[in-house]
């Protein structure tokens, strides 16, 4: 995992889950690039972000899907 400090992180095409109601305040946004998936808090778009490799992201999704 890498913390993104580059201005380029602000220019990514961020996506938020369609399940997000906007009321719970517990959402993250993700943006995929060729070599990483970037993650940030949807309430703090200008705040810190971090990035993980595609393999790490796939493993996270598999585990999250298992509950």
Tab-separated table of C-alpha atoms in Angstrom:
chain	number	residue	atom	x	y	z
A	1	UNK	CA	0.000	0.000	0.000
A	2	UNK	CA	1.246	3.451	-0.877
A	3	UNK	CA	0.017	6.808	0.318
A	4	UNK	CA	-0.673	9.052	-2.659
A	5	UNK	CA	0.885	12.461	-2.294
A	6	UNK	CA	0.889	13.336	-5.978
A	7	UNK	CA	-1.433	15.979	-7.391
A	8	UNK	CA	-2.377	13.449	-10.076
A	9	UNK	CA	-4.546	11.644	-7.493
A	10	UNK	CA	-6.935	14.608	-7.659
A	11	UNK	CA	-7.377	14.156	-11.404
A	12	UNK	CA	-8.429	10.515	-11.292
A	13	UNK	CA	-11.895	9.349	-12.317
A	14	UNK	CA	-13.273	8.579	-8.848
A	15	UNK	CA	-16.238	6.192	-8.446
A	16	UNK	CA	-18.542	5.658	-5.472
A	17	UNK	CA	-20.824	2.677	-4.926
A	18	UNK	CA	-24.377	2.952	-6.201
A	19	UNK	CA	-25.373	1.535	-2.794
A	20	UNK	CA	-24.154	4.734	-1.150
A	21	UNK	CA	-27.093	6.786	0.063
A	22	UNK	CA	-25.014	9.801	0.958
A	23	UNK	CA	-26.505	9.799	4.453
A	24	UNK	CA	-24.380	7.223	6.237
A	25	UNK	CA	-21.069	8.951	5.770
A	26	UNK	CA	-19.230	5.645	5.559
A	27	UNK	CA	-18.303	5.514	1.886
A	28	UNK	CA	-15.061	5.336	0.051
A	29	UNK	CA	-14.337	6.227	-3.539
A	30	UNK	CA	-12.009	4.285	-5.800
A	31	UNK	CA	-10.178	5.134	-9.003
A	32	UNK	CA	-8.345	2.579	-11.122
A	33	UNK	CA	-5.174	3.244	-13.070
A	34	UNK	CA	-3.046	0.872	-15.106
A	35	UNK	CA	-1.003	-0.295	-12.131
A	36	UNK	CA	-3.057	0.498	-9.017
A	37	UNK	CA	-6.412	1.123	-7.393
A	38	UNK	CA	-6.571	4.396	-5.468
A	39	UNK	CA	-8.880	4.761	-2.463
A	40	UNK	CA	-10.107	7.823	-0.567
A	41	UNK	CA	-12.786	8.860	1.915
A	42	UNK	CA	-15.793	10.224	0.011
A	43	UNK	CA	-16.335	12.890	2.684
A	44	UNK	CA	-12.754	14.164	2.352
A	45	UNK	CA	-12.079	14.316	-1.376
A	46	UNK	CA	-9.120	16.623	-0.788
A	47	UNK	CA	-7.785	14.457	2.023
A	48	UNK	CA	-5.241	11.652	1.903
A	49	UNK	CA	-5.570	8.719	-0.464
A	50	UNK	CA	-3.788	5.404	-0.723
A	51	UNK	CA	-3.127	2.993	-3.541
A	52	UNK	CA	-2.873	-0.784	-3.735
A	53	UNK	CA	-1.836	-3.029	-6.581
A	54	UNK	CA	-4.428	-4.751	-8.737
A	55	UNK	CA	-3.708	-8.128	-7.124
A	56	UNK	CA	-4.097	-6.723	-3.623
A	57	UNK	CA	-7.379	-5.078	-4.606
A	58	UNK	CA	-8.699	-8.337	-6.092
A	59	UNK	CA	-7.786	-10.184	-2.881
A	60	UNK	CA	-9.558	-7.524	-0.804
A	61	UNK	CA	-12.720	-7.852	-2.910
A	62	UNK	CA	-12.674	-11.649	-2.594
A	63	UNK	CA	-12.390	-11.431	1.189
A	64	UNK	CA	-15.027	-8.705	1.466
A	65	UNK	CA	-17.401	-10.819	-0.607
A	66	UNK	CA	-17.065	-13.651	1.888
A	67	UNK	CA	-18.279	-11.410	4.700
